Short mmCIF file of C-alpha atoms in Angstrom, two decimals:
data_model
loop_
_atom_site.label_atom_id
_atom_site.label_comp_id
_atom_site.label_asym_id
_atom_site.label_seq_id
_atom_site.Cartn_x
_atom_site.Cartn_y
_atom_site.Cartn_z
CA UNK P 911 7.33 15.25 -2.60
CA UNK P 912 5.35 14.26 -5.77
CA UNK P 913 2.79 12.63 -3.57
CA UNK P 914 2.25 15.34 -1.10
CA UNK P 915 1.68 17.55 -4.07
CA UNK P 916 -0.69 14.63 -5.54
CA UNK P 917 -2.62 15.22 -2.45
CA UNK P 918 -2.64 18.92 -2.92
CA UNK P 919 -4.33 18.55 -5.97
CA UNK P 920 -6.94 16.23 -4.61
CA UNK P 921 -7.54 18.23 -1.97
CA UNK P 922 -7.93 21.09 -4.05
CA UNK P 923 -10.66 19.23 -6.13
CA UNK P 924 -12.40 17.73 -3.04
CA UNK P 925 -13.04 21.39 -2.03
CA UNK P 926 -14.80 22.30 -5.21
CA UNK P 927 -16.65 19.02 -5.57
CA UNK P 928 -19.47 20.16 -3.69
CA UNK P 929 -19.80 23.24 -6.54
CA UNK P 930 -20.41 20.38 -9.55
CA UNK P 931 -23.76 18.94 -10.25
CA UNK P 932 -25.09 20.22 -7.02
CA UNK P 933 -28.78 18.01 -7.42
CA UNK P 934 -26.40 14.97 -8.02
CA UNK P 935 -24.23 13.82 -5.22
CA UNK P 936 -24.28 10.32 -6.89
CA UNK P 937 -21.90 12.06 -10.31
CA UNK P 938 -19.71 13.69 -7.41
CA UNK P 939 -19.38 11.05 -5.54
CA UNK P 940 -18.21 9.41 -8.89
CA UNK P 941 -15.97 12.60 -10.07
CA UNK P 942 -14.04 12.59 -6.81
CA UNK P 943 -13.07 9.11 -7.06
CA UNK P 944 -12.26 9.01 -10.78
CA UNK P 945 -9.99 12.21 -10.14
CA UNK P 946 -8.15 10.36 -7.37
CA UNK P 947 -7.49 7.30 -9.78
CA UNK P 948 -6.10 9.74 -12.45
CA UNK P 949 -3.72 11.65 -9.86
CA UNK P 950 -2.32 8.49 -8.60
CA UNK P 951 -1.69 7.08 -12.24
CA UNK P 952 -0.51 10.40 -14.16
CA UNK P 953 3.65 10.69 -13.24
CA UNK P 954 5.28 13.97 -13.12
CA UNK P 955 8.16 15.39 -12.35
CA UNK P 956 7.42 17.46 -8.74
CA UNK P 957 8.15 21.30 -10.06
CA UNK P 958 5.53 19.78 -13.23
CA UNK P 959 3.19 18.72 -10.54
CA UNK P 960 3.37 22.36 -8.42
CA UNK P 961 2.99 23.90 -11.82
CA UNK P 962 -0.23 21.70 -12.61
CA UNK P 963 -1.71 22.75 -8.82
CA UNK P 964 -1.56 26.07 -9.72
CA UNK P 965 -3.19 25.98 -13.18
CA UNK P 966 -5.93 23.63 -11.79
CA UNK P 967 -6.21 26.47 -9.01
CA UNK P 968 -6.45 29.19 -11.43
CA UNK P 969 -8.90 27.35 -13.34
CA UNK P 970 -11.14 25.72 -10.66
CA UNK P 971 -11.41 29.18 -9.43
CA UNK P 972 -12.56 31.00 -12.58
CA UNK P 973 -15.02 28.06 -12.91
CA UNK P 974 -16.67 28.52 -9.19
CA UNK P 975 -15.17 31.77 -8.07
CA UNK P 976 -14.16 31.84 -4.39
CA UNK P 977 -15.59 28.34 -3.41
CA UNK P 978 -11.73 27.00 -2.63
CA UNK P 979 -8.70 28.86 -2.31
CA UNK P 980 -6.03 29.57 -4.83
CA UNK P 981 -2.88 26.96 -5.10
CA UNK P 982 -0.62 29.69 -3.56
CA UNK P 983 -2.60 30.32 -0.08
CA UNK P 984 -2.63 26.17 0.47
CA UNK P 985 0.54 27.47 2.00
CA UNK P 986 0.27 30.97 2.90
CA UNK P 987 -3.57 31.80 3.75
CA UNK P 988 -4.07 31.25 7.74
CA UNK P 989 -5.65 28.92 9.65
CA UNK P 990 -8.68 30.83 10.92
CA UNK P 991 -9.66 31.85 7.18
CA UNK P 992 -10.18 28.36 6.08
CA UNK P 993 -13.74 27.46 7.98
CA UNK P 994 -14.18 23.96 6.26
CA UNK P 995 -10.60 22.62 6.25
CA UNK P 996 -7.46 21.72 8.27
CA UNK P 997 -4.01 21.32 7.76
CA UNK P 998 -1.73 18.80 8.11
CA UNK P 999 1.85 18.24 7.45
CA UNK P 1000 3.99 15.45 5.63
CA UNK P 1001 7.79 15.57 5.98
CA UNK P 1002 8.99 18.66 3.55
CA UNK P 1003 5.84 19.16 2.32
CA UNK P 1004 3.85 21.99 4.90
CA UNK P 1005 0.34 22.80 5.44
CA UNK P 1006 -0.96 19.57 2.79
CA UNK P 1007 -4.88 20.61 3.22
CA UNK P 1008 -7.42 18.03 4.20
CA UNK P 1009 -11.22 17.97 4.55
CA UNK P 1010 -12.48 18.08 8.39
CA UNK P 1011 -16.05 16.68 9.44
CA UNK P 1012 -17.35 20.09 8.61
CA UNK P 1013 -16.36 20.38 4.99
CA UNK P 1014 -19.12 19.99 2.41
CA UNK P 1015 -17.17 18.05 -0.44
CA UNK P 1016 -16.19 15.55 2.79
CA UNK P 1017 -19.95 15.18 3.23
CA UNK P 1018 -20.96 14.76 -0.51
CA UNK P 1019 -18.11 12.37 -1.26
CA UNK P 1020 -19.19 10.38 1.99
CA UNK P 1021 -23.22 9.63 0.70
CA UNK P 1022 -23.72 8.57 3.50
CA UNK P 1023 -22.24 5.00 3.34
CA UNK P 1024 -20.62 4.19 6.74
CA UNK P 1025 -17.02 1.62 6.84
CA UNK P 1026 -19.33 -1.14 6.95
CA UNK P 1027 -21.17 -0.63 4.17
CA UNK P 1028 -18.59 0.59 2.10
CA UNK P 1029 -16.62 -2.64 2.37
CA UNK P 1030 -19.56 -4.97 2.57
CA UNK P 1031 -18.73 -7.79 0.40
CA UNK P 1032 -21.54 -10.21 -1.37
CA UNK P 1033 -19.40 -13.33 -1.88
CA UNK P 1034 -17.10 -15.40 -3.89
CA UNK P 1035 -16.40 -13.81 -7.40
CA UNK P 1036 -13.79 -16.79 -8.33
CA UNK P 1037 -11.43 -19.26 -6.81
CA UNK P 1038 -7.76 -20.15 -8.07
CA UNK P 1039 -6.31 -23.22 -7.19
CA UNK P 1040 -2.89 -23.11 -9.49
CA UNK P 1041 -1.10 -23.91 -6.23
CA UNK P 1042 -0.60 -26.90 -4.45
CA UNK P 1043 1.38 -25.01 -1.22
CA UNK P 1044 0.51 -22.19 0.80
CA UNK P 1045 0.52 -18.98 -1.51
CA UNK P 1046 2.91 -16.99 0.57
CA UNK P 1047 1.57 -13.74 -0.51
CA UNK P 1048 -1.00 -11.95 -3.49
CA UNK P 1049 -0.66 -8.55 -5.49
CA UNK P 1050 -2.61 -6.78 -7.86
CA UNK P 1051 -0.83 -4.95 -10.34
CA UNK P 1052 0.01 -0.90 -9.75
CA UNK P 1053 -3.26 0.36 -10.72
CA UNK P 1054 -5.02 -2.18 -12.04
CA UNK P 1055 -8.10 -3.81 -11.57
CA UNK P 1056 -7.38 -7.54 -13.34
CA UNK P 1057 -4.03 -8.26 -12.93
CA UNK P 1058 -3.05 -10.50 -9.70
CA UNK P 1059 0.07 -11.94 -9.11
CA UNK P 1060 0.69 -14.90 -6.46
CA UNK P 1061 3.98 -16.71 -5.19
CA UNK P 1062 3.70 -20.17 -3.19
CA UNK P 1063 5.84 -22.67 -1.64
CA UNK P 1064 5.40 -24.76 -4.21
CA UNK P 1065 8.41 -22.99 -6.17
CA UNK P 1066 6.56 -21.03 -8.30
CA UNK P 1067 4.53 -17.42 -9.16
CA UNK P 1068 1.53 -16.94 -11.09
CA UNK P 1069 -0.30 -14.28 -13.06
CA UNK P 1070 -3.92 -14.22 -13.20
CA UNK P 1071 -6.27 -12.02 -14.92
CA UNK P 1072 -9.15 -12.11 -12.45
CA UNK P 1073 -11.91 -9.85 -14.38
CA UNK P 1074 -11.87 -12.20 -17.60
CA UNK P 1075 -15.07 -14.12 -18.10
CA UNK P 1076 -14.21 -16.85 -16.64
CA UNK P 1077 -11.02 -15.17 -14.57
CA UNK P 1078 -8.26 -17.49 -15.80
CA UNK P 1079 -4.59 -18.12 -14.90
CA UNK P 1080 -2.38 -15.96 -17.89
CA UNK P 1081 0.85 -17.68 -16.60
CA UNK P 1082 2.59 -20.25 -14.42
CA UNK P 1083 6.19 -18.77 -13.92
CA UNK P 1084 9.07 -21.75 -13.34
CA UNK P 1085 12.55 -21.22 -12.56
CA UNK P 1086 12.86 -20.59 -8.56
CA UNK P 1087 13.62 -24.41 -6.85
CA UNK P 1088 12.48 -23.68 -3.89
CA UNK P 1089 9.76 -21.93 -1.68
CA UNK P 1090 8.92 -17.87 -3.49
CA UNK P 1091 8.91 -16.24 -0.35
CA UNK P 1092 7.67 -12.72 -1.57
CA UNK P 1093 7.62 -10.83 -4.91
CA UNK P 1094 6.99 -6.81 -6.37
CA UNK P 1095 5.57 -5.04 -9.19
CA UNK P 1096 7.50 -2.80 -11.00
CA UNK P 1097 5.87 0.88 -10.82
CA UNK P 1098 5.05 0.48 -14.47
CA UNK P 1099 4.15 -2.93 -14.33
CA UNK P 1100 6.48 -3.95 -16.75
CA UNK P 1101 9.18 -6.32 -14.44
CA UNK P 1102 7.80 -8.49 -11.34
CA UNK P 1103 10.94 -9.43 -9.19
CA UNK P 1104 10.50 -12.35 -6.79
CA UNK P 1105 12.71 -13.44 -3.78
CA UNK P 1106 13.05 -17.46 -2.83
CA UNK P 1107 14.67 -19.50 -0.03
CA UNK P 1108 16.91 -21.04 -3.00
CA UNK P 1109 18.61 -17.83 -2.38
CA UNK P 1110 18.07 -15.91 -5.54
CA UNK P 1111 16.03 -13.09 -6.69
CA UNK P 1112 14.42 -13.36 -9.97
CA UNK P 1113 13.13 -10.61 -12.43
CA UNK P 1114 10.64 -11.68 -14.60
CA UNK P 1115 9.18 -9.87 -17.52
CA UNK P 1116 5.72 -9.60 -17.60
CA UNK P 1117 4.81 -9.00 -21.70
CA UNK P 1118 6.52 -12.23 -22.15
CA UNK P 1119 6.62 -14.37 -18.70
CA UNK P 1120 10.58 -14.58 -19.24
CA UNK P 1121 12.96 -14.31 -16.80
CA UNK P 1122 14.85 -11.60 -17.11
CA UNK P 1123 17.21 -11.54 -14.46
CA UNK P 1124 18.68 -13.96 -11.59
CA UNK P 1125 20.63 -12.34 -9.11
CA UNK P 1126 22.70 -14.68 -6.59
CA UNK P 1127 23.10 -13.63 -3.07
CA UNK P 1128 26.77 -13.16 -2.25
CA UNK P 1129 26.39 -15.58 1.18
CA UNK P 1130 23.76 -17.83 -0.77
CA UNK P 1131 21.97 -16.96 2.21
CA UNK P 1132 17.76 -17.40 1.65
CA UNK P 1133 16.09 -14.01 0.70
CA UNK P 1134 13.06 -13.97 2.54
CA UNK P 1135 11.91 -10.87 1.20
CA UNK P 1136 12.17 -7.96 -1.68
CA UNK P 1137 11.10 -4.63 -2.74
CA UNK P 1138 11.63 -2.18 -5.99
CA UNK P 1139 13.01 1.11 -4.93
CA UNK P 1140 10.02 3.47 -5.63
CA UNK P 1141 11.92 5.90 -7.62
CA UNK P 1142 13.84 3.87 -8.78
CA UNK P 1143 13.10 0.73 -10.56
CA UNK P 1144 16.96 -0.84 -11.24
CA UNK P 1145 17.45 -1.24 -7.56
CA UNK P 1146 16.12 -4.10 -5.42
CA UNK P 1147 15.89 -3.76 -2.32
CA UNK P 1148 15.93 -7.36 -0.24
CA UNK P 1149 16.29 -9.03 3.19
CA UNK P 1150 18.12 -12.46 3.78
CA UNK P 1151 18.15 -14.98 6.37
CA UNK P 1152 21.63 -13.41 7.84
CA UNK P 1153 19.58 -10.31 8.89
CA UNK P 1154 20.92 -8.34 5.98
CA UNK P 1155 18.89 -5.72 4.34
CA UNK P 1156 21.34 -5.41 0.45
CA UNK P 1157 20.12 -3.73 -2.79
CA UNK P 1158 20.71 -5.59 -6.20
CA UNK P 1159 21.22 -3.67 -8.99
CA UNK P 1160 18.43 -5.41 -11.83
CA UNK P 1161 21.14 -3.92 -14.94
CA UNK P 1162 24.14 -5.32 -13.85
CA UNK P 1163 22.60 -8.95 -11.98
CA UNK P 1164 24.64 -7.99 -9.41
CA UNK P 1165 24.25 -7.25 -5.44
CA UNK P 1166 25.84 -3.47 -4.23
CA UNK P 1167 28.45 -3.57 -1.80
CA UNK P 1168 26.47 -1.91 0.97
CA UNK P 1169 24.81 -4.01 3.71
CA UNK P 1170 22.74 -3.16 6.47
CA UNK P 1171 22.60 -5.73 9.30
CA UNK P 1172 19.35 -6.02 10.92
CA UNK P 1173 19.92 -9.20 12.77
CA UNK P 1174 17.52 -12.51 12.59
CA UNK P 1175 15.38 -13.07 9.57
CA UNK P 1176 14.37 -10.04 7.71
CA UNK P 1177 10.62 -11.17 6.89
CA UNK P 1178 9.18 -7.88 5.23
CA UNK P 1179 10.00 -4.54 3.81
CA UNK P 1180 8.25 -1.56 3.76
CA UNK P 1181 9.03 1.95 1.99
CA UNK P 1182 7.76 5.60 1.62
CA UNK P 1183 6.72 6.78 -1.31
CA UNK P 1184 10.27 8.41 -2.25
CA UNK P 1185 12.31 5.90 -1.16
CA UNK P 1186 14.20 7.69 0.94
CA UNK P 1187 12.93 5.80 4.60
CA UNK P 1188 12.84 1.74 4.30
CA UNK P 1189 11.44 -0.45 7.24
CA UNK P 1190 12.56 -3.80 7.88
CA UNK P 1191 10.49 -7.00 9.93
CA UNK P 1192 12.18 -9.69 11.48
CA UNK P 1193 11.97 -12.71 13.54
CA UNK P 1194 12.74 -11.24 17.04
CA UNK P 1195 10.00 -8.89 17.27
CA UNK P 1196 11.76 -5.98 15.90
CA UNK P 1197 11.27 -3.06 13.39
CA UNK P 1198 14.43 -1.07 11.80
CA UNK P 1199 14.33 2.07 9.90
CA UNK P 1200 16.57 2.70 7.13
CA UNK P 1201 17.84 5.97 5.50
CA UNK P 1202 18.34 5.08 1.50
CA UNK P 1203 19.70 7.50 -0.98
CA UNK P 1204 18.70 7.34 -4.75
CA UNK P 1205 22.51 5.67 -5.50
CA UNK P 1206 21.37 2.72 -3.09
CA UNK P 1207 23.08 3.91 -0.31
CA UNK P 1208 22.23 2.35 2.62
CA UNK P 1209 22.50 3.79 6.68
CA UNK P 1210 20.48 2.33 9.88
CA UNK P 1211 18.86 5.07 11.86
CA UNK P 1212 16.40 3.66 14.44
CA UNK P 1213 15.05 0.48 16.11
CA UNK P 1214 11.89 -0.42 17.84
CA UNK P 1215 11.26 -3.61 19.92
CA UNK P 1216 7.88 -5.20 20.54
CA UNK P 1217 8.46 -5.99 23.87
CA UNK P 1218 7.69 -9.76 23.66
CA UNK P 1219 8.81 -12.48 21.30
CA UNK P 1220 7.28 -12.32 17.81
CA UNK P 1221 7.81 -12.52 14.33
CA UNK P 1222 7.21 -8.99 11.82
CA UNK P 1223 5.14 -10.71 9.34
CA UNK P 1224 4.12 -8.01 7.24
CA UNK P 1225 4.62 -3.70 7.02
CA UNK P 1226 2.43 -1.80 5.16
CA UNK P 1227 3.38 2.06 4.34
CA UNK P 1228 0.41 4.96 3.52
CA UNK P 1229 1.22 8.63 3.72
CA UNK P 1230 -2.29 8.96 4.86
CA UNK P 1231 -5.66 7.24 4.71
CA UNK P 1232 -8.32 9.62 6.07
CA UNK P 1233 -8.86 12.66 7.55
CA UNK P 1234 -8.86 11.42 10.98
CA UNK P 1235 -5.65 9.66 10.06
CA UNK P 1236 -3.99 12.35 8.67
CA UNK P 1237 -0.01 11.42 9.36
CA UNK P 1238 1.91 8.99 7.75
CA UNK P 1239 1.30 5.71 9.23
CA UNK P 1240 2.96 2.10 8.92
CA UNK P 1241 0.69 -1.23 9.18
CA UNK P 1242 2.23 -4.01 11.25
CA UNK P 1243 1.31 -7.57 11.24
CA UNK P 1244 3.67 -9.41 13.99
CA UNK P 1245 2.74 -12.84 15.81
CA UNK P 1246 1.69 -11.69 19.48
CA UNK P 1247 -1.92 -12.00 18.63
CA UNK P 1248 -1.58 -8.12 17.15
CA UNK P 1249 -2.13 -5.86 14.59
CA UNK P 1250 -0.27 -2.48 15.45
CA UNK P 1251 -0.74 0.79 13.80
CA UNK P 1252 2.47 3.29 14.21
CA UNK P 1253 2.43 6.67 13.30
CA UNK P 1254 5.90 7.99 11.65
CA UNK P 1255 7.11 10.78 13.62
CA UNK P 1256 10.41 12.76 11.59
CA UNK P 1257 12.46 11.55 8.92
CA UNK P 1258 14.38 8.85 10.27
CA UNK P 1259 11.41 7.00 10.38
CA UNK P 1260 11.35 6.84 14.38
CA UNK P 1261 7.54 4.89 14.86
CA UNK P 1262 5.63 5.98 17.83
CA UNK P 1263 2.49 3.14 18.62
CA UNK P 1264 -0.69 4.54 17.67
CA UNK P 1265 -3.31 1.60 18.48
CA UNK P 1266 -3.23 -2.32 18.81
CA UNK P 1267 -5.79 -4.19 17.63
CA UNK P 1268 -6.30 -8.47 18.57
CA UNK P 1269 -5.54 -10.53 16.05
CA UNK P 1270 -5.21 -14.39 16.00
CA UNK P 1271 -1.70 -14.72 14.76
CA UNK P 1272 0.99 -16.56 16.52
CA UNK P 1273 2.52 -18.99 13.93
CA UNK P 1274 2.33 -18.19 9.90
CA UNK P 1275 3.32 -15.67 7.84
CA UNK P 1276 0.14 -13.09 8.12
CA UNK P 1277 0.12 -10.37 5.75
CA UNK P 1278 -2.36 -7.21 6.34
CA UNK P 1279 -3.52 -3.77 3.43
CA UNK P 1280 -4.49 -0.50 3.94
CA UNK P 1281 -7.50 0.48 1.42
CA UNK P 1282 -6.27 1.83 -1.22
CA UNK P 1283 -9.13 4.53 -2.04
CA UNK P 1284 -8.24 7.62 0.46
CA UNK P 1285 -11.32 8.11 2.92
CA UNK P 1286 -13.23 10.91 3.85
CA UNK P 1287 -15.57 8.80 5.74
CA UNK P 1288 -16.18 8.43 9.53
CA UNK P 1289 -13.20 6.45 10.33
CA UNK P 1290 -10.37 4.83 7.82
CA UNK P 1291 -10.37 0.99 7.20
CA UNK P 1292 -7.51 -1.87 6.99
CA UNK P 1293 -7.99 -5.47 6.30
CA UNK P 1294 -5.96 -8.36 7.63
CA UNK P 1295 -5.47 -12.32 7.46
CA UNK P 1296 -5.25 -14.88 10.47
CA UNK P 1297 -4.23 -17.78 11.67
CA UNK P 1298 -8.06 -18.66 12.07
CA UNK P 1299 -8.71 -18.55 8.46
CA UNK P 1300 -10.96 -15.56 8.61
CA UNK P 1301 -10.49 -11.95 6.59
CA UNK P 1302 -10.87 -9.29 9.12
CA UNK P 1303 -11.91 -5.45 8.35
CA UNK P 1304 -10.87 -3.20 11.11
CA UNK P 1305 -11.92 0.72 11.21
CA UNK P 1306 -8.28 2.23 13.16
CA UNK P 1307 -10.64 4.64 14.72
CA UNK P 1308 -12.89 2.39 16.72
CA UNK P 1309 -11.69 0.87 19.87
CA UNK P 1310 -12.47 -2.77 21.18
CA UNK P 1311 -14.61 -5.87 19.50
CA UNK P 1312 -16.23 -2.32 17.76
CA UNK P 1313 -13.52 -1.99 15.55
CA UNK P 1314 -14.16 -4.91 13.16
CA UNK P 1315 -16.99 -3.99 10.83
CA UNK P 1316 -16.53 -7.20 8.59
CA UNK P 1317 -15.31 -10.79 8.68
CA UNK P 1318 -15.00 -12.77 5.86
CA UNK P 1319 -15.32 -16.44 6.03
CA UNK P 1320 -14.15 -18.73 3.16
CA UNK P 1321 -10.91 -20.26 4.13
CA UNK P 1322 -10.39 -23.43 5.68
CA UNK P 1323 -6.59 -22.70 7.28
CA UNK P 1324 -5.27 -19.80 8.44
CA UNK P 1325 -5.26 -16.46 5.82
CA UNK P 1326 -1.83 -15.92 4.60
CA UNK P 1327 -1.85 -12.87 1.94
CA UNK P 1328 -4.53 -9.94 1.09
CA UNK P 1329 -4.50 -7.60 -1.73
CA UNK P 1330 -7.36 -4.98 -3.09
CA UNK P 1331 -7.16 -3.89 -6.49
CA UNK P 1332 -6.88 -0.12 -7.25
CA UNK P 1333 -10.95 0.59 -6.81
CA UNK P 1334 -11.45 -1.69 -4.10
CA UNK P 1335 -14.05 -3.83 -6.36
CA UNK P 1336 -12.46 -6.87 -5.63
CA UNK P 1337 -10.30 -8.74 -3.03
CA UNK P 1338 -7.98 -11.15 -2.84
CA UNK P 1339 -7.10 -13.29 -0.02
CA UNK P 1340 -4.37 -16.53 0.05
CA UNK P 1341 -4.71 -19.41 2.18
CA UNK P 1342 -2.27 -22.27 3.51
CA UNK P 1343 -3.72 -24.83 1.25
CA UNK P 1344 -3.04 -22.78 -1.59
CA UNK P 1345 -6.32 -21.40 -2.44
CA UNK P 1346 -6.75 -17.73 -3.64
CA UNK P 1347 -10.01 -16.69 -3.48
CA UNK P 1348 -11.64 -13.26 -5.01
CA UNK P 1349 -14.02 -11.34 -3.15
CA UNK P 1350 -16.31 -9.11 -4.86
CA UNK P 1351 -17.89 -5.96 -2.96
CA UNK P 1352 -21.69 -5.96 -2.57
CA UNK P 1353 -22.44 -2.35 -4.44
CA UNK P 1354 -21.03 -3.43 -7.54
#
């Protein structure tokens, strides 16, 4: 809910962007994306949130007059008054309003910068190499521009700041003894919790590098995977090598009662942005959805099977990335030579196959990332590893070899994990050697 309404308000700015600076499409271009950082990093309760829409409505309007529409008609108004916008809608949340090709703010936010400019990328900005195993995966910080977090083989996890001059290594943290497997911010940034094949998960607290926490899996089966609960930071959501999906409670040390069998290896997790719907990867080529109340609850719903076998590698979650990708969508990496793009179709999180796109993947662990800057471009953007060791950009709207607008080439074995930071100025990409390298966009 609070991020529908998030999107409500950015929508609602979006319209009257076009109204500010009107000789300057350069300071709106600017504006828009500022106000989107804000929205994502300002927390409210959701009745706070429908109270700020309105304000902002009441506001905005005053400001402009009747350039956009007041906070109550984003629901009520019909469809054939609003010329310059469409309506789409998000699980509870109806009539969410998003710009269409013919909407003016669209066009001044665009500047005319097409996918492949926009993620043109000039080189190396720096190269870690803390690691002596493959880094199994990389993640920037909620919100945050400098702080990158890696796990490897080698046993441990490190935290980098990456925008220091020189970008050094803040941290090496030791106590896992075996391969980290995966690891998660905290939504504050305060706790990183990391899962290991020595069958633990670890919570580790970032002002100090301690660890916090160990946790014990009941079977001491290897955790292959883990995930905070959105809304709720105590729980930990996790998937083992029995084909468990279990939630550990981070207060008590302890592991809940409730299990949800998968079967196989549960590789990756994936949630919504409340929590509610969980997705889980594993080593047969199949995807489970997962109905999870706020006590932890957990209760299988559906299951989808690629058809071939394959390993889920990686599952990626946006609400939505672009207006021509408007529903919520989930990004799948699995090891048929594929990248698959499923749109979510009710709230049992049944996926329905949206487009494939070729990848060269059939062995490692290959991770994939939507953008993280909502497009109003021509076309909406994802980026993925490979087993060929390049960094592939691929507009979802394009069909074919015209799909990838950008390859990367820096790696010498195949690309393992790939993480942008919250304004898409840099990128960071893991390898099997155990190099991390950070790529630095060519506008900045």
């Amino acid at each position: 809910m609070t991020t529908a309404l998030q999107q409500q308000v950015f929508a609602l700015d979006a319209k009257y962007n076009a109204n500010r600076a009107p000789n300057s499409p350069g300071f709106r271009t600017l504006y828009i994306r500022r106000r989107s950082q804000l929205l994502r990093e300002t927390e409210r309760e959701p009745d706070k949130w429908a109270q700020y829409l309105k304000l902002r409505s009441t506001l905005l309007q005053q400001r402009y007059g009747n350039a956009g529409c007041d906070s109550t008609h984003l629901r009520s108004t019909s469809r054939s008054s609003i010329s310059n916008e469409s309506r789409t809608s998000i699980f509870g949340v109806k009539d969410v309003v998003v710009p269409t090709k013919q909407a003016e703010a669209s066009r001044a936010i665009v500047g005319g910068n097409s996918i492949a400019e926009n993620y043109a990328f000039k080189g190396v900005h720096h190269i870690f190499d803390q690691h002596n195993e493959p880094v199994t995966m990389v993640k920037f910080a909620n919100n945050d521009q400098s702080l990158l977090c890696c796990s490897s083989v080698d046993g441990n996890l490190s935290v980098c700041n990456v925008t220091d001059s020189p970008p050094a290594v803040l941290a090496i943290l030791k106590d896992h003894t075996k391969a980290v497997t995966g690891f998660d911010w905290s939504a504050n940034n305060d706790l990183i919790a990391s899962s290991s094949l020595d069958s633990t998960v670890k919570v580790w607290k970032v002002a100090d590098y301690s660890c916090l926490r160990t946790v014990q899996d009941p079977n001491s089966s290897q955790i292959l995977c883990c995930l905070f609960q959105p809304v709720n930071n105590n729980l930990l959501i996790t998937g083992n090598s029995r084909g468990e999906v279990r939630i550990a409670n981070v207060s008590t040390g302890r592991f809940m009662k409730n299990v949800c069998r998968v079967t196989g290896n549960v590789l990756c997790l994936a949630s919504d942005a409340n929590g509610k719907t969980i997705w889980a990867g594993n080593d047969k080529g199949e995807i489970v959805s997962i109905l999870c109340d706020i006590s932890g609850q957990l209760c299988r719903t559906r299951r989808l099977n690629m058809g071939m076998p394959c390993s889920i590698t990686s599952l990626s979650y946006r609400a939505w990335i672009s207006r021509e990708a408007r529903d919520p969508l989930l990004l799948v990496n699995s090891s048929n030579n594929s990248l698959c793009l499923f749109n979510i179709v009710d709230y049992e999180g049944t996926l329905s196959l949206k487009r494939r796109f070729p990848n060269r993947h059939t062995k490692h662990s290959v991770k994939s990332t939507f953008c993280p800057i909502m497009s109003f471009r021509q076309g909406a953007c994802v980026v993925t590893g490979s087993d060929d060791g390049s960094v592939y950009f691929i507009d979802i709207e394009k069909h074919g070899s015209r799909s990838c607008v950008n390859t990367l080439q820096g790696h010498s074995s195949p690309v393992l994990g790939i993480t942008f930071n919250y304004n898409e100025s840099l990128l960071a990409t893991s390898d099997l050697e155990g190099l991390v390298i950070i790529w630095k966009r060519a506008d900045l």
